[in-house]
PDB file of N, CA and C in Angstrom:
ATOM      1  N   UNK A  24      11.470 -15.679 -23.318  1.00  0.00           N
ATOM      2  CA  UNK A  24      10.781 -14.765 -23.037  1.00  0.00           C
ATOM      3  C   UNK A  24      10.658 -14.735 -21.707  1.00  0.00           C
ATOM      4  N   UNK A  25      11.154 -13.686 -20.906  1.00  0.00           N
ATOM      5  CA  UNK A  25      10.991 -13.931 -18.780  1.00  0.00           C
ATOM      6  C   UNK A  25      10.382 -12.924 -18.874  1.00  0.00           C
ATOM      7  N   UNK A  26       9.384 -13.119 -18.083  1.00  0.00           N
ATOM      8  CA  UNK A  26       7.994 -11.993 -17.789  1.00  0.00           C
ATOM      9  C   UNK A  26       8.669 -11.751 -16.139  1.00  0.00           C
ATOM     10  N   UNK A  27       8.804 -10.463 -15.943  1.00  0.00           N
ATOM     11  CA  UNK A  27       8.873  -9.759 -14.433  1.00  0.00           C
ATOM     12  C   UNK A  27       7.785  -9.895 -13.712  1.00  0.00           C
ATOM     13  N   UNK A  28       7.974 -10.181 -12.538  1.00  0.00           N
ATOM     14  CA  UNK A  28       6.921 -10.342 -11.458  1.00  0.00           C
ATOM     15  C   UNK A  28       7.037  -8.988 -10.628  1.00  0.00           C
ATOM     16  N   UNK A  29       5.684  -8.270 -10.570  1.00  0.00           N
ATOM     17  CA  UNK A  29       5.983  -6.966  -9.469  1.00  0.00           C
ATOM     18  C   UNK A  29       5.843  -7.566  -8.218  1.00  0.00           C
ATOM     19  N   UNK A  30       6.409  -6.389  -7.379  1.00  0.00           N
ATOM     20  CA  UNK A  30       6.630  -6.705  -6.435  1.00  0.00           C
ATOM     21  C   UNK A  30       5.003  -6.512  -5.688  1.00  0.00           C
ATOM     22  N   UNK A  31       4.727  -7.247  -4.353  1.00  0.00           N
ATOM     23  CA  UNK A  31       3.678  -7.429  -4.089  1.00  0.00           C
ATOM     24  C   UNK A  31       3.226  -6.147  -3.465  1.00  0.00           C
ATOM     25  N   UNK A  32       3.694  -4.905  -3.479  1.00  0.00           N
ATOM     26  CA  UNK A  32       3.575  -3.484  -3.182  1.00  0.00           C
ATOM     27  C   UNK A  32       3.107  -2.786  -4.045  1.00  0.00           C
ATOM     28  N   UNK A  33       3.252  -2.846  -5.107  1.00  0.00           N
ATOM     29  CA  UNK A  33       2.847  -2.502  -6.459  1.00  0.00           C
ATOM     30  C   UNK A  33       1.511  -3.152  -6.623  1.00  0.00           C
ATOM     31  N   UNK A  34       0.792  -4.047  -6.358  1.00  0.00           N
ATOM     32  CA  UNK A  34      -0.319  -4.467  -6.215  1.00  0.00           C
ATOM     33  C   UNK A  34      -1.203  -3.522  -5.136  1.00  0.00           C
ATOM     34  N   UNK A  35      -0.543  -3.433  -4.013  1.00  0.00           N
ATOM     35  CA  UNK A  35      -1.579  -2.668  -3.069  1.00  0.00           C
ATOM     36  C   UNK A  35      -1.046  -1.348  -3.191  1.00  0.00           C
ATOM     37  N   UNK A  36      -0.479  -1.105  -3.999  1.00  0.00           N
ATOM     38  CA  UNK A  36      -0.359   1.033  -4.208  1.00  0.00           C
ATOM     39  C   UNK A  36      -1.403   0.930  -5.580  1.00  0.00           C
ATOM     40  N   UNK A  37      -1.897   0.147  -6.674  1.00  0.00           N
ATOM     41  CA  UNK A  37      -2.392  -0.011  -7.456  1.00  0.00           C
ATOM     42  C   UNK A  37      -3.810   0.307  -6.588  1.00  0.00           C
ATOM     43  N   UNK A  38      -4.356  -0.724  -5.727  1.00  0.00           N
ATOM     44  CA  UNK A  38      -5.457  -0.857  -5.235  1.00  0.00           C
ATOM     45  C   UNK A  38      -5.954   0.547  -4.665  1.00  0.00           C
ATOM     46  N   UNK A  39      -5.233   0.811  -3.883  1.00  0.00           N
ATOM     47  CA  UNK A  39      -5.150   1.999  -2.772  1.00  0.00           C
ATOM     48  C   UNK A  39      -5.433   3.131  -3.869  1.00  0.00           C
ATOM     49  N   UNK A  40      -4.552   3.565  -4.896  1.00  0.00           N
ATOM     50  CA  UNK A  40      -4.962   4.189  -5.854  1.00  0.00           C
ATOM     51  C   UNK A  40      -6.148   4.224  -6.461  1.00  0.00           C
ATOM     52  N   UNK A  41      -6.729   3.005  -6.818  1.00  0.00           N
ATOM     53  CA  UNK A  41      -8.280   3.178  -6.786  1.00  0.00           C
ATOM     54  C   UNK A  41      -8.840   3.507  -5.795  1.00  0.00           C
ATOM     55  N   UNK A  42      -9.111   2.930  -4.848  1.00  0.00           N
ATOM     56  CA  UNK A  42      -9.714   3.681  -3.966  1.00  0.00           C
ATOM     57  C   UNK A  42      -9.869   5.031  -3.639  1.00  0.00           C
ATOM     58  N   UNK A  43      -8.648   5.799  -3.848  1.00  0.00           N
ATOM     59  CA  UNK A  43      -8.615   7.468  -3.922  1.00  0.00           C
ATOM     60  C   UNK A  43      -9.449   7.571  -4.989  1.00  0.00           C
ATOM     61  N   UNK A  44      -9.007   7.047  -5.952  1.00  0.00           N
ATOM     62  CA  UNK A  44      -9.810   7.352  -7.282  1.00  0.00           C
ATOM     63  C   UNK A  44     -11.162   7.378  -7.406  1.00  0.00           C
ATOM     64  N   UNK A  45     -11.344   6.072  -6.650  1.00  0.00           N
ATOM     65  CA  UNK A  45     -13.191   6.077  -6.434  1.00  0.00           C
ATOM     66  C   UNK A  45     -13.942   6.989  -5.427  1.00  0.00           C
ATOM     67  N   UNK A  46     -13.044   7.826  -4.462  1.00  0.00           N
ATOM     68  CA  UNK A  46     -13.312   8.851  -3.311  1.00  0.00           C
ATOM     69  C   UNK A  46     -13.546   7.701  -1.928  1.00  0.00           C
ATOM     70  N   UNK A  47     -12.992   6.322  -2.263  1.00  0.00           N
ATOM     71  CA  UNK A  47     -12.958   5.621  -0.655  1.00  0.00           C
ATOM     72  C   UNK A  47     -12.350   6.361   0.189  1.00  0.00           C
ATOM     73  N   UNK A  48     -11.029   6.565   0.165  1.00  0.00           N
ATOM     74  CA  UNK A  48      -9.899   7.392   0.740  1.00  0.00           C
ATOM     75  C   UNK A  48      -9.194   8.697   0.281  1.00  0.00           C
ATOM     76  N   UNK A  49      -9.011   9.338   0.845  1.00  0.00           N
ATOM     77  CA  UNK A  49      -8.278  10.249   0.781  1.00  0.00           C
ATOM     78  C   UNK A  49      -7.010  10.195   1.066  1.00  0.00           C
ATOM     79  N   UNK A  50      -6.408  11.278  -0.130  1.00  0.00           N
ATOM     80  CA  UNK A  50      -4.805  10.965   0.056  1.00  0.00           C
ATOM     81  C   UNK A  50      -4.242  11.504   1.529  1.00  0.00           C
ATOM     82  N   UNK A  51      -5.028  12.568   2.160  1.00  0.00           N
ATOM     83  CA  UNK A  51      -4.538  12.434   3.250  1.00  0.00           C
ATOM     84  C   UNK A  51      -4.805  11.411   4.702  1.00  0.00           C
ATOM     85  N   UNK A  52      -5.625  10.899   4.230  1.00  0.00           N
ATOM     86  CA  UNK A  52      -5.665   9.546   5.181  1.00  0.00           C
ATOM     87  C   UNK A  52      -5.072   8.848   5.539  1.00  0.00           C
ATOM     88  N   UNK A  53      -4.666   8.209   7.147  1.00  0.00           N
ATOM     89  CA  UNK A  53      -4.079   7.752   7.302  1.00  0.00           C
ATOM     90  C   UNK A  53      -3.847   6.292   6.713  1.00  0.00           C
ATOM     91  N   UNK A  54      -2.505   5.892   6.839  1.00  0.00           N
ATOM     92  CA  UNK A  54      -2.660   4.390   6.227  1.00  0.00           C
ATOM     93  C   UNK A  54      -3.360   3.733   7.220  1.00  0.00           C
ATOM     94  N   UNK A  55      -3.730   3.405   8.471  1.00  0.00           N
ATOM     95  CA  UNK A  55      -4.525   2.537   9.049  1.00  0.00           C
ATOM     96  C   UNK A  55      -6.193   2.277   8.615  1.00  0.00           C
ATOM     97  N   UNK A  56      -6.448   3.131   7.790  1.00  0.00           N
ATOM     98  CA  UNK A  56      -7.520   3.569   7.324  1.00  0.00           C
ATOM     99  C   UNK A  56      -7.776   2.124   6.269  1.00  0.00           C
ATOM    100  N   UNK A  57      -6.808   1.493   5.680  1.00  0.00           N
ATOM    101  CA  UNK A  57      -6.620   0.477   4.717  1.00  0.00           C
ATOM    102  C   UNK A  57      -7.008  -0.799   5.484  1.00  0.00           C
ATOM    103  N   UNK A  58      -6.882  -0.957   6.930  1.00  0.00           N
ATOM    104  CA  UNK A  58      -7.590  -1.956   7.413  1.00  0.00           C
ATOM    105  C   UNK A  58      -8.483  -2.456   7.457  1.00  0.00           C
ATOM    106  N   UNK A  59      -9.722  -1.097   7.374  1.00  0.00           N
ATOM    107  CA  UNK A  59     -10.949  -1.470   7.554  1.00  0.00           C
ATOM    108  C   UNK A  59     -11.318  -1.829   6.462  1.00  0.00           C
ATOM    109  N   UNK A  60     -10.805  -1.630   5.105  1.00  0.00           N
ATOM    110  CA  UNK A  60     -10.833  -2.253   3.890  1.00  0.00           C
ATOM    111  C   UNK A  60     -10.545  -3.623   3.450  1.00  0.00           C
ATOM    112  N   UNK A  61      -9.211  -4.134   3.869  1.00  0.00           N
ATOM    113  CA  UNK A  61      -8.788  -5.157   3.716  1.00  0.00           C
ATOM    114  C   UNK A  61      -9.318  -5.984   4.843  1.00  0.00           C
ATOM    115  N   UNK A  62      -9.467  -5.678   5.831  1.00  0.00           N
ATOM    116  CA  UNK A  62     -10.100  -7.326   6.805  1.00  0.00           C
ATOM    117  C   UNK A  62      -8.567  -8.260   6.924  1.00  0.00           C
ATOM    118  N   UNK A  63      -8.911  -9.444   6.809  1.00  0.00           N
ATOM    119  CA  UNK A  63      -8.342 -10.500   7.137  1.00  0.00           C
ATOM    120  C   UNK A  63      -7.085 -10.409   6.241  1.00  0.00           C
ATOM    121  N   UNK A  64      -6.997  -9.784   5.358  1.00  0.00           N
ATOM    122  CA  UNK A  64      -5.260  -9.575   4.618  1.00  0.00           C
ATOM    123  C   UNK A  64      -4.448  -8.393   5.101  1.00  0.00           C
ATOM    124  N   UNK A  65      -4.942  -7.451   6.081  1.00  0.00           N
ATOM    125  CA  UNK A  65      -4.747  -6.278   6.599  1.00  0.00           C
ATOM    126  C   UNK A  65      -3.178  -7.053   7.395  1.00  0.00           C
ATOM    127  N   UNK A  66      -3.132  -8.031   8.137  1.00  0.00           N
ATOM    128  CA  UNK A  66      -1.975  -8.532   8.704  1.00  0.00           C
ATOM    129  C   UNK A  66      -0.574  -8.312   7.792  1.00  0.00           C
ATOM    130  N   UNK A  67      -0.808  -9.070   6.460  1.00  0.00           N
ATOM    131  CA  UNK A  67       0.182  -9.385   5.916  1.00  0.00           C
ATOM    132  C   UNK A  67       0.444  -7.560   5.299  1.00  0.00           C
ATOM    133  N   UNK A  68      -0.496  -6.793   4.847  1.00  0.00           N
ATOM    134  CA  UNK A  68       0.153  -5.964   4.404  1.00  0.00           C
ATOM    135  C   UNK A  68       0.518  -4.705   5.176  1.00  0.00           C
ATOM    136  N   UNK A  69      -0.183  -4.849   6.119  1.00  0.00           N
ATOM    137  CA  UNK A  69       1.045  -4.075   7.553  1.00  0.00           C
ATOM    138  C   UNK A  69       1.985  -4.217   7.400  1.00  0.00           C
ATOM    139  N   UNK A  70       2.268  -5.765   7.865  1.00  0.00           N
ATOM    140  CA  UNK A  70       3.651  -6.293   7.750  1.00  0.00           C
ATOM    141  C   UNK A  70       4.875  -5.727   6.486  1.00  0.00           C
ATOM    142  N   UNK A  71       3.752  -5.731   5.685  1.00  0.00           N
ATOM    143  CA  UNK A  71       4.857  -5.058   4.248  1.00  0.00           C
ATOM    144  C   UNK A  71       4.980  -4.051   4.482  1.00  0.00           C
ATOM    145  N   UNK A  72       4.327  -2.715   4.663  1.00  0.00           N
ATOM    146  CA  UNK A  72       4.625  -1.646   4.846  1.00  0.00           C
ATOM    147  C   UNK A  72       5.503  -1.094   5.820  1.00  0.00           C
ATOM    148  N   UNK A  73       5.072  -1.967   7.140  1.00  0.00           N
ATOM    149  CA  UNK A  73       6.446  -1.728   8.228  1.00  0.00           C
ATOM    150  C   UNK A  73       7.519  -1.783   7.793  1.00  0.00           C
ATOM    151  N   UNK A  74       7.773  -3.030   6.856  1.00  0.00           N
ATOM    152  CA  UNK A  74       9.178  -3.431   6.288  1.00  0.00           C
ATOM    153  C   UNK A  74       9.540  -2.086   5.497  1.00  0.00           C
ATOM    154  N   UNK A  75       8.645  -1.294   5.005  1.00  0.00           N
ATOM    155  CA  UNK A  75       9.398  -0.043   4.054  1.00  0.00           C
ATOM    156  C   UNK A  75       8.981   0.945   4.944  1.00  0.00           C
ATOM    157  N   UNK A  76       9.354   0.631   6.347  1.00  0.00           N
ATOM    158  CA  UNK A  76       9.565   2.254   7.515  1.00  0.00           C
ATOM    159  C   UNK A  76       8.332   2.643   7.360  1.00  0.00           C
ATOM    160  N   UNK A  77       7.180   2.534   6.849  1.00  0.00           N
ATOM    161  CA  UNK A  77       5.795   3.225   6.890  1.00  0.00           C
ATOM    162  C   UNK A  77       5.628   2.988   8.504  1.00  0.00           C
ATOM    163  N   UNK A  78       4.813   4.008   9.065  1.00  0.00           N
ATOM    164  CA  UNK A  78       4.297   4.026  10.370  1.00  0.00           C
ATOM    165  C   UNK A  78       2.570   4.037   9.925  1.00  0.00           C
ATOM    166  N   UNK A  79       1.577   3.184  10.590  1.00  0.00           N
ATOM    167  CA  UNK A  79      -0.001   3.770   9.908  1.00  0.00           C
ATOM    168  C   UNK A  79      -0.546   4.869  10.378  1.00  0.00           C
ATOM    169  N   UNK A  80       0.198   6.021  10.848  1.00  0.00           N
ATOM    170  CA  UNK A  80      -0.271   7.337  10.410  1.00  0.00           C
ATOM    171  C   UNK A  80       0.481   8.021   9.579  1.00  0.00           C
ATOM    172  N   UNK A  81       1.189   7.530   8.676  1.00  0.00           N
ATOM    173  CA  UNK A  81       1.328   8.266   7.657  1.00  0.00           C
ATOM    174  C   UNK A  81       0.470   8.323   6.583  1.00  0.00           C
ATOM    175  N   UNK A  82       0.495   9.400   6.044  1.00  0.00           N
ATOM    176  CA  UNK A  82      -0.705   9.638   5.194  1.00  0.00           C
ATOM    177  C   UNK A  82      -0.639   8.580   4.050  1.00  0.00           C
ATOM    178  N   UNK A  83      -1.932   8.258   3.112  1.00  0.00           N
ATOM    179  CA  UNK A  83      -2.257   7.418   2.170  1.00  0.00           C
ATOM    180  C   UNK A  83      -1.259   8.070   0.856  1.00  0.00           C
ATOM    181  N   UNK A  84      -0.745   9.049   0.914  1.00  0.00           N
ATOM    182  CA  UNK A  84      -0.318   9.803  -0.496  1.00  0.00           C
ATOM    183  C   UNK A  84       1.092   9.408  -0.409  1.00  0.00           C
ATOM    184  N   UNK A  85       1.775   9.111   0.831  1.00  0.00           N
ATOM    185  CA  UNK A  85       3.009   8.698   0.965  1.00  0.00           C
ATOM    186  C   UNK A  85       3.296   7.178   0.398  1.00  0.00           C
ATOM    187  N   UNK A  86       2.407   6.916   0.154  1.00  0.00           N
ATOM    188  CA  UNK A  86       2.273   5.324  -0.055  1.00  0.00           C
ATOM    189  C   UNK A  86       2.647   5.601  -1.607  1.00  0.00           C
ATOM    190  N   UNK A  87       1.294   6.405  -2.243  1.00  0.00           N
ATOM    191  CA  UNK A  87       1.457   6.442  -3.704  1.00  0.00           C
ATOM    192  C   UNK A  87       2.202   7.102  -4.460  1.00  0.00           C
ATOM    193  N   UNK A  88       3.111   7.915  -3.539  1.00  0.00           N
ATOM    194  CA  UNK A  88       4.601   8.391  -4.302  1.00  0.00           C
ATOM    195  C   UNK A  88       5.267   7.640  -4.483  1.00  0.00           C
ATOM    196  N   UNK A  89       5.643   6.664  -3.899  1.00  0.00           N
ATOM    197  CA  UNK A  89       6.404   5.519  -4.098  1.00  0.00           C
ATOM    198  C   UNK A  89       7.020   5.287  -5.423  1.00  0.00           C
ATOM    199  N   UNK A  90       8.033   5.608  -5.993  1.00  0.00           N
ATOM    200  CA  UNK A  90       8.336   4.988  -7.349  1.00  0.00           C
ATOM    201  C   UNK A  90       8.765   3.409  -7.610  1.00  0.00           C
ATOM    202  N   UNK A  91       9.678   3.334  -6.848  1.00  0.00           N
ATOM    203  CA  UNK A  91      10.301   1.640  -7.022  1.00  0.00           C
ATOM    204  C   UNK A  91      10.186   1.337  -5.785  1.00  0.00           C
ATOM    205  N   UNK A  92       9.892   0.077  -5.773  1.00  0.00           N
ATOM    206  CA  UNK A  92       9.588  -0.977  -4.527  1.00  0.00           C
ATOM    207  C   UNK A  92      10.725  -1.999  -4.274  1.00  0.00           C
ATOM    208  N   UNK A  93      11.731  -1.417  -4.905  1.00  0.00           N
ATOM    209  CA  UNK A  93      13.258  -2.339  -4.880  1.00  0.00           C
ATOM    210  C   UNK A  93      13.426  -2.492  -3.594  1.00  0.00           C
ATOM    211  N   UNK A  94      13.760  -3.606  -2.791  1.00  0.00           N
ATOM    212  CA  UNK A  94      14.364  -3.953  -1.594  1.00  0.00           C
ATOM    213  C   UNK A  94      16.035  -3.839  -1.603  1.00  0.00           C
ATOM    214  N   UNK A  95      16.655  -3.978  -0.976  1.00  0.00           N
ATOM    215  CA  UNK A  95      18.365  -3.644  -0.853  1.00  0.00           C
ATOM    216  C   UNK A  95      18.495  -4.752   0.046  1.00  0.00           C
TER     217      UNK A  95
END
């Protein structure tokens, strides 16, 4: 039996969805607000977001609307 490992962005997406559900973030907030909550881990996540053509001004809702994190 082979287990499939989830893409790291799936983890971030789940965490951000939880932050929105708990009202710490709003769907219309810019992605840069995540930096305030992630501290030392932010550099890694910012790089990952930029690799998928996100800008830090994009709304959180854009991140939450991604269905698949497959890389070309």
